[in-house]
mmCIF file of N, CA and C and ligand atoms in Angstrom:
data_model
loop_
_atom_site.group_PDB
_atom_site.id
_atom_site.type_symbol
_atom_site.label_atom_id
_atom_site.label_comp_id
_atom_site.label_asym_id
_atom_site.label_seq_id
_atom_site.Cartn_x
_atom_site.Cartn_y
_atom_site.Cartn_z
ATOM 1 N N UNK A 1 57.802 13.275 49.845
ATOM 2 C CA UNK A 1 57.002 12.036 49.937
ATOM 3 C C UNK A 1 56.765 11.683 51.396
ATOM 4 N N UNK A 2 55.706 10.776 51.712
ATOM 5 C CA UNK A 2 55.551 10.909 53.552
ATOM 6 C C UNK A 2 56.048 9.425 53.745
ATOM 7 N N UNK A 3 57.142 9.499 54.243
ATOM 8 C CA UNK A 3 57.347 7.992 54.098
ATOM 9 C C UNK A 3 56.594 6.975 55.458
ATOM 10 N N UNK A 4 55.780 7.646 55.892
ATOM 11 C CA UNK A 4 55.114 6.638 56.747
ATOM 12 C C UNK A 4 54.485 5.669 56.518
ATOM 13 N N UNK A 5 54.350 4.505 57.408
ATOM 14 C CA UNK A 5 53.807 3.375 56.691
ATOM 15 C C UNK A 5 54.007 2.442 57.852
ATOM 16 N N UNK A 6 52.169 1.875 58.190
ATOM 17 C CA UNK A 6 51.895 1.137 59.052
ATOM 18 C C UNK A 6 51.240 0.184 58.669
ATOM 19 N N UNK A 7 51.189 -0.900 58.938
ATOM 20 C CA UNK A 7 50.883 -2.331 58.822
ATOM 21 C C UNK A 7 49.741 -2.233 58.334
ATOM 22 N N UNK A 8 48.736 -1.186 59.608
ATOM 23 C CA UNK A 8 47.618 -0.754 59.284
ATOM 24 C C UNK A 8 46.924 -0.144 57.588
ATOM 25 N N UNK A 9 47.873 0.271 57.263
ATOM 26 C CA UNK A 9 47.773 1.629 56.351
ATOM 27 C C UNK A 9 47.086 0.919 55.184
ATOM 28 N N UNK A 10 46.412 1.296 54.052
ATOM 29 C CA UNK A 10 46.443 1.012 53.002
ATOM 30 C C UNK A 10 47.127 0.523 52.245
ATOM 31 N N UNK A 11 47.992 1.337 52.100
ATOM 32 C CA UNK A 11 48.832 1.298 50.946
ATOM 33 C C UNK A 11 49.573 -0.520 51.369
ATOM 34 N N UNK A 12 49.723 -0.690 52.730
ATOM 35 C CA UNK A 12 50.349 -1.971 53.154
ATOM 36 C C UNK A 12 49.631 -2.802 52.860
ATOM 37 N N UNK A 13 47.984 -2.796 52.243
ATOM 38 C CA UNK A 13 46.805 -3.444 51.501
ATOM 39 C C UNK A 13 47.460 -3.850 50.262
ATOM 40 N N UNK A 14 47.777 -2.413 49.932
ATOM 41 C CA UNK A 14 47.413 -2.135 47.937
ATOM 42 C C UNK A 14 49.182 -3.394 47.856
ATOM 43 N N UNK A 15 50.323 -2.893 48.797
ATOM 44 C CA UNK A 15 51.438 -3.897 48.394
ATOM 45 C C UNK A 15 51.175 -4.683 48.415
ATOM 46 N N UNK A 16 50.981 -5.844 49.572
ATOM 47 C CA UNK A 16 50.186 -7.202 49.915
ATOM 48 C C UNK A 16 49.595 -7.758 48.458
ATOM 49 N N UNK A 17 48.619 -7.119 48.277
ATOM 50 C CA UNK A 17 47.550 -7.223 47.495
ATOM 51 C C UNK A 17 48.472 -7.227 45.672
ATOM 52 N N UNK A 18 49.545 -6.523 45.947
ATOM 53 C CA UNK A 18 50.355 -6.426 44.523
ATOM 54 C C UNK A 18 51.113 -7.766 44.281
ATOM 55 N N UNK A 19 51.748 -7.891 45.559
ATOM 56 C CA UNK A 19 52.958 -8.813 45.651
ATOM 57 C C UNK A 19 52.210 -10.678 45.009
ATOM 58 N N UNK A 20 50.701 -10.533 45.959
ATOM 59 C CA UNK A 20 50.070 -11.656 45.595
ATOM 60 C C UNK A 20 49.175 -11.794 44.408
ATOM 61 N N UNK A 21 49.949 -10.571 43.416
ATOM 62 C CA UNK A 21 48.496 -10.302 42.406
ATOM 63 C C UNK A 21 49.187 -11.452 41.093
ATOM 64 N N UNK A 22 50.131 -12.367 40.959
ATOM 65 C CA UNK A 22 50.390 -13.727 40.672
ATOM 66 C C UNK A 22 51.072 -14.678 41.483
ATOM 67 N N UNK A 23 51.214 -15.919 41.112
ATOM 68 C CA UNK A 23 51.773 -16.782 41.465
ATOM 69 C C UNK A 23 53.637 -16.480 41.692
ATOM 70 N N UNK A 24 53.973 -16.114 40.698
ATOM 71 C CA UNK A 24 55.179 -15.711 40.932
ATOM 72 C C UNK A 24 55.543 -14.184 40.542
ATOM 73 N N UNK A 25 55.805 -13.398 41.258
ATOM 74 C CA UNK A 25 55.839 -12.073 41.200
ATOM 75 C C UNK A 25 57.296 -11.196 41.034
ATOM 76 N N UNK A 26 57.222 -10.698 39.949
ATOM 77 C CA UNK A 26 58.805 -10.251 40.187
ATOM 78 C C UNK A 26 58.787 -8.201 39.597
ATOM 79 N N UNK A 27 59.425 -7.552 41.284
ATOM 80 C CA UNK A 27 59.641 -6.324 41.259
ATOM 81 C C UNK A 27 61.005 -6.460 40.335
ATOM 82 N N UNK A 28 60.874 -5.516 39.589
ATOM 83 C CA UNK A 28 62.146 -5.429 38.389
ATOM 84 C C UNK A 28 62.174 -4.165 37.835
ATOM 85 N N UNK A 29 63.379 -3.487 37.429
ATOM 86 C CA UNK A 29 63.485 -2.359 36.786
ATOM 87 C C UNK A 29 63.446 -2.373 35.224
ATOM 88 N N UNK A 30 62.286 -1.895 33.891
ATOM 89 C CA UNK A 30 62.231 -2.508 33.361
ATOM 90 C C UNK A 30 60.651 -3.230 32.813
ATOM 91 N N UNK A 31 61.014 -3.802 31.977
ATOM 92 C CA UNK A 31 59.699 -5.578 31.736
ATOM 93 C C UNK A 31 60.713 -6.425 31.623
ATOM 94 N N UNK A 32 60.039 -7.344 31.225
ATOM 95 C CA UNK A 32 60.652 -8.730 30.804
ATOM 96 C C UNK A 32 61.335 -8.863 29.278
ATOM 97 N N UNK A 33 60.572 -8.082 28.385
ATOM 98 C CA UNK A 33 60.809 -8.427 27.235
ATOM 99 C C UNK A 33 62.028 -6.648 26.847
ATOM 100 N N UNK A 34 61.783 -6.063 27.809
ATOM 101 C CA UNK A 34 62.791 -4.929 27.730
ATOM 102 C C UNK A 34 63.385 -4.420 29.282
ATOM 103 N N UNK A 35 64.599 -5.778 29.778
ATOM 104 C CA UNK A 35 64.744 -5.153 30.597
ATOM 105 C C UNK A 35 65.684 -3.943 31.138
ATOM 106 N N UNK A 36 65.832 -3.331 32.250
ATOM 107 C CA UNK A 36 66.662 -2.295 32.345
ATOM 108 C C UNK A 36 67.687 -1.492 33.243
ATOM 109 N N UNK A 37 67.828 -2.819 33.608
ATOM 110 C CA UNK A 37 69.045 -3.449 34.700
ATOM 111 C C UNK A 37 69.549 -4.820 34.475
ATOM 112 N N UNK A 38 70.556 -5.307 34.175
ATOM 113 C CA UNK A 38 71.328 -6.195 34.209
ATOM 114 C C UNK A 38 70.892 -7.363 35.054
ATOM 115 N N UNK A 39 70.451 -6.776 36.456
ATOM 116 C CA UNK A 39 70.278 -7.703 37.443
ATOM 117 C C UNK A 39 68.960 -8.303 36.783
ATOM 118 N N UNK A 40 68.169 -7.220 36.665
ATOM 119 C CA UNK A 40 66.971 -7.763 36.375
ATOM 120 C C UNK A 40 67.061 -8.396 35.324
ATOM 121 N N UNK A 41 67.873 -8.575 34.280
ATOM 122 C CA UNK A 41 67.357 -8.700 32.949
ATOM 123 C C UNK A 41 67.912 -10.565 33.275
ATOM 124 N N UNK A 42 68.700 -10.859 34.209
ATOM 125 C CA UNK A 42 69.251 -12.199 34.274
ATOM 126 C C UNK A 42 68.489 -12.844 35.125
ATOM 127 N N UNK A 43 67.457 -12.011 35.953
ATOM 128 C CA UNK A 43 66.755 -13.138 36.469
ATOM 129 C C UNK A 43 65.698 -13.432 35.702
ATOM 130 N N UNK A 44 65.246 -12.628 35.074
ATOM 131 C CA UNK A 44 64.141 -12.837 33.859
ATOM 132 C C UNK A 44 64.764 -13.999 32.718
ATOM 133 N N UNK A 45 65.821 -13.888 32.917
ATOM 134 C CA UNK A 45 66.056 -15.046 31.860
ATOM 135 C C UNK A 45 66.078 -16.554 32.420
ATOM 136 N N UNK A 46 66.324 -16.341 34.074
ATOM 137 C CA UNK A 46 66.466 -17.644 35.055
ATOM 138 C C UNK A 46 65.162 -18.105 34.918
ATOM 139 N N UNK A 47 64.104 -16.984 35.654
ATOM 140 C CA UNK A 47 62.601 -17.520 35.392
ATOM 141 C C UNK A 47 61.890 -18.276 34.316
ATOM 142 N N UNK A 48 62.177 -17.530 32.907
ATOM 143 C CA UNK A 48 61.861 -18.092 31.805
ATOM 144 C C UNK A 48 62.084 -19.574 31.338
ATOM 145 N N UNK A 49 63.668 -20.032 32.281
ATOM 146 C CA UNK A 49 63.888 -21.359 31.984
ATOM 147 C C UNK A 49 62.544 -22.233 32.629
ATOM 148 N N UNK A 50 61.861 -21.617 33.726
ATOM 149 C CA UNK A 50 61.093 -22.529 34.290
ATOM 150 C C UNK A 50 59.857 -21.997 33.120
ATOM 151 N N UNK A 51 59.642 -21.079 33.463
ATOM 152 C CA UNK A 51 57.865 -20.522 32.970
ATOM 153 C C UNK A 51 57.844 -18.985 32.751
ATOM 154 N N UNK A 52 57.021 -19.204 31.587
ATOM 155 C CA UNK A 52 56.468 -17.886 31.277
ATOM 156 C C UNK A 52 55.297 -17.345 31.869
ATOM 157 N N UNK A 53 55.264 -17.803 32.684
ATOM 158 C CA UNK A 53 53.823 -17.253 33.694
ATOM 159 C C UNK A 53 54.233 -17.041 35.216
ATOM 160 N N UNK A 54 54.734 -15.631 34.816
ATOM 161 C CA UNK A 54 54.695 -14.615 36.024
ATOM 162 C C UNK A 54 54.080 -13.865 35.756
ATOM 163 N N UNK A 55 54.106 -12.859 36.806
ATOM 164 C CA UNK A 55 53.411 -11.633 36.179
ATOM 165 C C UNK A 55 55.026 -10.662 37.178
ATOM 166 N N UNK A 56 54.848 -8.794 36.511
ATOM 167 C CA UNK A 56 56.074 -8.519 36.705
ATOM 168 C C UNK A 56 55.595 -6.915 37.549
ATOM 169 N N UNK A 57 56.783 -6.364 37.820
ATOM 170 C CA UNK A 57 56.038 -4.727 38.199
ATOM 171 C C UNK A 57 57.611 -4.015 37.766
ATOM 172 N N UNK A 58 57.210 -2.769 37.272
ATOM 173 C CA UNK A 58 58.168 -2.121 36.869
ATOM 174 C C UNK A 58 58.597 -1.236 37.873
ATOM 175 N N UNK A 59 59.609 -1.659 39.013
ATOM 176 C CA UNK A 59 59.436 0.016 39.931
ATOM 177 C C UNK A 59 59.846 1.214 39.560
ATOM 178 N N UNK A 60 60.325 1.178 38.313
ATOM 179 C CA UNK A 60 61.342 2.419 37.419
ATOM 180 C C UNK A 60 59.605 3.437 37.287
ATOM 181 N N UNK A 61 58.944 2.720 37.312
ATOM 182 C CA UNK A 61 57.407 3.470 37.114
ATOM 183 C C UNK A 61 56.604 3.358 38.035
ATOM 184 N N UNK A 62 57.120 3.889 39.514
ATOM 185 C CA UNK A 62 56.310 4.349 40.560
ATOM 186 C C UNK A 62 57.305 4.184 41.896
ATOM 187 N N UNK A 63 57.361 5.398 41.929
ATOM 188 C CA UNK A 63 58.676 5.572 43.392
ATOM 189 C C UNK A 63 57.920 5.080 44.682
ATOM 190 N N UNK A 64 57.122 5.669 44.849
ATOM 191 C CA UNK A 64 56.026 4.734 45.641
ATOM 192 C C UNK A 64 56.579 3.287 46.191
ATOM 193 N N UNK A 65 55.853 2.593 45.081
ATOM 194 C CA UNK A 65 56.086 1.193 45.441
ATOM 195 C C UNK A 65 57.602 1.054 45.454
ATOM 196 N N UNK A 66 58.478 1.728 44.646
ATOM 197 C CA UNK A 66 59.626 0.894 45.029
ATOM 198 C C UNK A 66 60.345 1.285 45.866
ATOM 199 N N UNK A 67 59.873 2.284 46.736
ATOM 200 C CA UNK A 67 61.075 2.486 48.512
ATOM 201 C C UNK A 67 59.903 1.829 49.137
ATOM 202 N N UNK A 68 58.392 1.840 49.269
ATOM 203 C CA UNK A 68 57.533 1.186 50.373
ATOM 204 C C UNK A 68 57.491 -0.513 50.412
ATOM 205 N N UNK A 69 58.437 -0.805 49.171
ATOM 206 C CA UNK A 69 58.340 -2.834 49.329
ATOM 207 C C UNK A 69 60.027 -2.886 49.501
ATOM 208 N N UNK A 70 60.396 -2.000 49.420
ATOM 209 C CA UNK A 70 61.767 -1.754 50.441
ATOM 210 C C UNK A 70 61.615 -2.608 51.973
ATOM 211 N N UNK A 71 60.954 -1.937 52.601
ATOM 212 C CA UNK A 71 60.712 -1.532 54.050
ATOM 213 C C UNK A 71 59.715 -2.686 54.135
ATOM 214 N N UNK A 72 58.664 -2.897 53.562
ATOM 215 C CA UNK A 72 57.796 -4.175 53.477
ATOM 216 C C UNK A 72 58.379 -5.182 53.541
ATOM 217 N N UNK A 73 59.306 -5.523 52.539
ATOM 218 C CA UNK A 73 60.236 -6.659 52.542
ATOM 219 C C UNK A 73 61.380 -6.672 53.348
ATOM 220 N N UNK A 74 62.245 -5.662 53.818
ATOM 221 C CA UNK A 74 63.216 -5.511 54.426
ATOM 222 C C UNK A 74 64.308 -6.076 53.137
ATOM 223 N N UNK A 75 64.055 -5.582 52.238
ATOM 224 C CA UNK A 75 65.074 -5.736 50.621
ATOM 225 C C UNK A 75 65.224 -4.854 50.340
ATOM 226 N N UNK A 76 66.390 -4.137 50.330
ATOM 227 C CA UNK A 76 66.610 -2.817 49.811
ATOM 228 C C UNK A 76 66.757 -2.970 48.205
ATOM 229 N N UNK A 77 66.592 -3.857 47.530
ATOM 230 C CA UNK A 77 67.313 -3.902 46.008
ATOM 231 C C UNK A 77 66.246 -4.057 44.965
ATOM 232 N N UNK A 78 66.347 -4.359 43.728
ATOM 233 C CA UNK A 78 65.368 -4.963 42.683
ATOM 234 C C UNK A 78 66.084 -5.527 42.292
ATOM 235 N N UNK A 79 66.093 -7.041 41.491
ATOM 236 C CA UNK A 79 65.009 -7.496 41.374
ATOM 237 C C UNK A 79 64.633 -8.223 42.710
ATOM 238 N N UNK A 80 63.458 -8.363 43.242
ATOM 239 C CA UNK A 80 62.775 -9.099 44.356
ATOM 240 C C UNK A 80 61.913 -10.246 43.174
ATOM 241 N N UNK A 81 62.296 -11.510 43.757
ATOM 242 C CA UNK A 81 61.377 -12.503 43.721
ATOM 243 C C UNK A 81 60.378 -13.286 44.110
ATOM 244 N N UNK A 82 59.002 -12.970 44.385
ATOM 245 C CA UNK A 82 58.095 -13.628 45.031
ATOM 246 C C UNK A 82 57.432 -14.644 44.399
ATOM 247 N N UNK A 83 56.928 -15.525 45.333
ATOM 248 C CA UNK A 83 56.401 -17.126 45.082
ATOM 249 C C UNK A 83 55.343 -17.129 46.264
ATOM 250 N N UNK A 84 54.078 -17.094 45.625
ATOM 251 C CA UNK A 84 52.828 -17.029 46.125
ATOM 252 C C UNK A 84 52.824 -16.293 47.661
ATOM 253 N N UNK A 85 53.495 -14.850 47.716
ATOM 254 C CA UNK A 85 53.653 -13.841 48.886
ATOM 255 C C UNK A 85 54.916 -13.899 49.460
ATOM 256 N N UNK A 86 55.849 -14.871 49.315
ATOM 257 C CA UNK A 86 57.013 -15.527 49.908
ATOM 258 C C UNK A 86 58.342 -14.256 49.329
ATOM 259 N N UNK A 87 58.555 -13.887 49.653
ATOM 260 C CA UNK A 87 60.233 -13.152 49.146
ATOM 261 C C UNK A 87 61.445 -14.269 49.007
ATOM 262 N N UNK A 88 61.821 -14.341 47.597
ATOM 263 C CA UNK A 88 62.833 -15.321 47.505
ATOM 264 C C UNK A 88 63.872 -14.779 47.479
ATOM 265 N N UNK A 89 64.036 -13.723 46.680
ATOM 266 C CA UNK A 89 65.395 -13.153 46.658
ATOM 267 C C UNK A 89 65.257 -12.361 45.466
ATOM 268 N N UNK A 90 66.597 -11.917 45.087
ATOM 269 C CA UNK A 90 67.041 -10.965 44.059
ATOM 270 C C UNK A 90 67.730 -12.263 43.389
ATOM 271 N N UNK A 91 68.234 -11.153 42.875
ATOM 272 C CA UNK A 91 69.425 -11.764 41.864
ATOM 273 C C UNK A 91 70.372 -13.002 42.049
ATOM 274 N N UNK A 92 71.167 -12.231 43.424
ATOM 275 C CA UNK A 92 72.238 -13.355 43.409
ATOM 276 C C UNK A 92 71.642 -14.694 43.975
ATOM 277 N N UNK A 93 70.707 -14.951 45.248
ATOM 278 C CA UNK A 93 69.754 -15.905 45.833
ATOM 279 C C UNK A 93 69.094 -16.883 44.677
ATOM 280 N N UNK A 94 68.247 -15.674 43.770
ATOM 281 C CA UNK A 94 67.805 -16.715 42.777
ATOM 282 C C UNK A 94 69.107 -17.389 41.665
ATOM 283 N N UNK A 95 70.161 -16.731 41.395
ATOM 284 C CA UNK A 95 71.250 -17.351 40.653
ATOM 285 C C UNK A 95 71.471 -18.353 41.058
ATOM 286 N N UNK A 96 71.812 -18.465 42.752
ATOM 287 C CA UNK A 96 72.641 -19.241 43.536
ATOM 288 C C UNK A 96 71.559 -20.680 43.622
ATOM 289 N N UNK A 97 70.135 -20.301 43.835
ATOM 290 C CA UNK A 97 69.135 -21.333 43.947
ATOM 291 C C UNK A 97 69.148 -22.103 42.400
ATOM 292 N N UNK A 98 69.025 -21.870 41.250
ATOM 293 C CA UNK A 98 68.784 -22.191 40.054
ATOM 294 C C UNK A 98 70.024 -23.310 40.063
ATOM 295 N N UNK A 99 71.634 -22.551 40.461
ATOM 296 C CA UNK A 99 72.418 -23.505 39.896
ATOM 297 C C UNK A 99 72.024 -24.770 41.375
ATOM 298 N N UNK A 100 72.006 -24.551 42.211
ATOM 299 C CA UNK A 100 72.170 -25.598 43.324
ATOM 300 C C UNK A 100 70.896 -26.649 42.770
ATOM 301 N N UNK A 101 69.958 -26.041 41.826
ATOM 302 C CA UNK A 101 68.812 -26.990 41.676
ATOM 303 C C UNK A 101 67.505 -27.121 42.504
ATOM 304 N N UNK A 102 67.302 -26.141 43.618
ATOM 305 C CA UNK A 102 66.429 -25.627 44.068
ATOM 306 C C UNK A 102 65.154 -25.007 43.685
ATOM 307 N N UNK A 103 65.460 -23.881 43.273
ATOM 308 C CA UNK A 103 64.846 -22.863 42.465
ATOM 309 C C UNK A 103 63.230 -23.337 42.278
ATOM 310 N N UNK A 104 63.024 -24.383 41.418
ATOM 311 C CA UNK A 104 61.995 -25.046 40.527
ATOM 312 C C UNK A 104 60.889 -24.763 41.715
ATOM 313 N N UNK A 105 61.126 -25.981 43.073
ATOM 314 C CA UNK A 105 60.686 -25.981 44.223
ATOM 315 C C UNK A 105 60.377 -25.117 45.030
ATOM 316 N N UNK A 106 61.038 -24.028 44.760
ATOM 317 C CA UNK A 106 60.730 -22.472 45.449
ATOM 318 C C UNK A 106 60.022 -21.961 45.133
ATOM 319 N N UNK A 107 59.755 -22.156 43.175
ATOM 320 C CA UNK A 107 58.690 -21.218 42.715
ATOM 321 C C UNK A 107 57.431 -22.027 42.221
ATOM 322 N N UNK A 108 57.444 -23.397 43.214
ATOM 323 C CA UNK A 108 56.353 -24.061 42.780
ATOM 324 C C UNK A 108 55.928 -24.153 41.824
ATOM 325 N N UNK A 109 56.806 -24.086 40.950
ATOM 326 C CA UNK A 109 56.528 -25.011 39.250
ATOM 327 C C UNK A 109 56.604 -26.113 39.028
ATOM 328 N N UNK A 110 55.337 -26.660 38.135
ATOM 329 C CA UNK A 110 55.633 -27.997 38.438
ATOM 330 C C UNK A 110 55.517 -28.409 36.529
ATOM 331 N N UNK A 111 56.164 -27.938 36.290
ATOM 332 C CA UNK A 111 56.879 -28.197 34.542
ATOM 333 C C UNK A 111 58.167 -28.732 34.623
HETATM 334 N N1 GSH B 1 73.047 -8.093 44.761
HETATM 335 C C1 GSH B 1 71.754 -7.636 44.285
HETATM 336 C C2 GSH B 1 71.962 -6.762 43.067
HETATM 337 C C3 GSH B 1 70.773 -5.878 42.769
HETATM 338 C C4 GSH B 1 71.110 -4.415 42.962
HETATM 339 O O1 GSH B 1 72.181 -4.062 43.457
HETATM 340 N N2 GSH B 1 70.142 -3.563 42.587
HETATM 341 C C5 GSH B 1 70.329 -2.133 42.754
HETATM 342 C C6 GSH B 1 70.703 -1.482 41.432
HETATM 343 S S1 GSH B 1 69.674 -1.984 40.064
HETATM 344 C C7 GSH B 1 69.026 -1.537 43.297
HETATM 345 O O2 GSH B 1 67.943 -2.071 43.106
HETATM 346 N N3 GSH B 1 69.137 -0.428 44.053
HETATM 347 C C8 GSH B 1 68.001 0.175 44.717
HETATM 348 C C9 GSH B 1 67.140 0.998 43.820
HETATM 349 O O3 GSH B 1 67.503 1.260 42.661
HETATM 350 O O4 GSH B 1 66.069 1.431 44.271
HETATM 351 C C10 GSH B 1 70.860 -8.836 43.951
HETATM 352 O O5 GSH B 1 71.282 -9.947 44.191
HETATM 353 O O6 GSH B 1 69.739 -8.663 43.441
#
């Protein structure tokens, strides 16, 4: 695989362009309704308390994207949580935000 990758590049388009392709965006191993990691499968259940309107990406289905939003994000892990381009966190961040009562405000829900 060529792991190069410049700001410039496309593909740093096509991520951009992925990460903001909803409101709240979540890289996960997996879907939502079958997930396939643990980590992932508990933040999908955190999200849901707020809203069912994310949209999701499976990186288990494209190596690609999931070492190049590695390095994009400077997150080595899944699940990644985004809020309108913003990187919130994984797992433990969004756990830790939900119980402190944060969370809602992060992902700009307003339910
Ligand atoms: N502490 C992490 C746990 C997530 C984690 O360790 N994920 C691993 C195993 S599912 C991972 O994504 N590894 C990189 C990879 O599989 O590409 C969090 O808060 O999200």
């Amino acid at each position: 695989m060529n792991s190069s990758f410049s700001e410039d590049s496309s593909e740093f388009h096509n991520l951009r362009d992925l990460i903001y392709s909803s409101p709240i965006m979540l890289f996960m191993k997996g879907s939502p309704d079958f997930p396939l990691c643990g980590f992932s499968k508990k933040v999908v259940e955190i999200l849901k308390f707020y809203t069912d309107d994310f949209g999701f990406f499976d990186v288990l289905k494209d190596d690609v994207v999931r070492e190049k939003i590695k390095i994009f994000s400077n997150w080595p892990t899944f699940p990644q949580v985004y809020a309108r381009g913003e990187l919130i966190g994984g797992c433990d961040i969004v756990t830790l935000l939900h119980e402190q009562g944060s969370l809602r405000e992060k992902l700009s829900v307003n339910v």
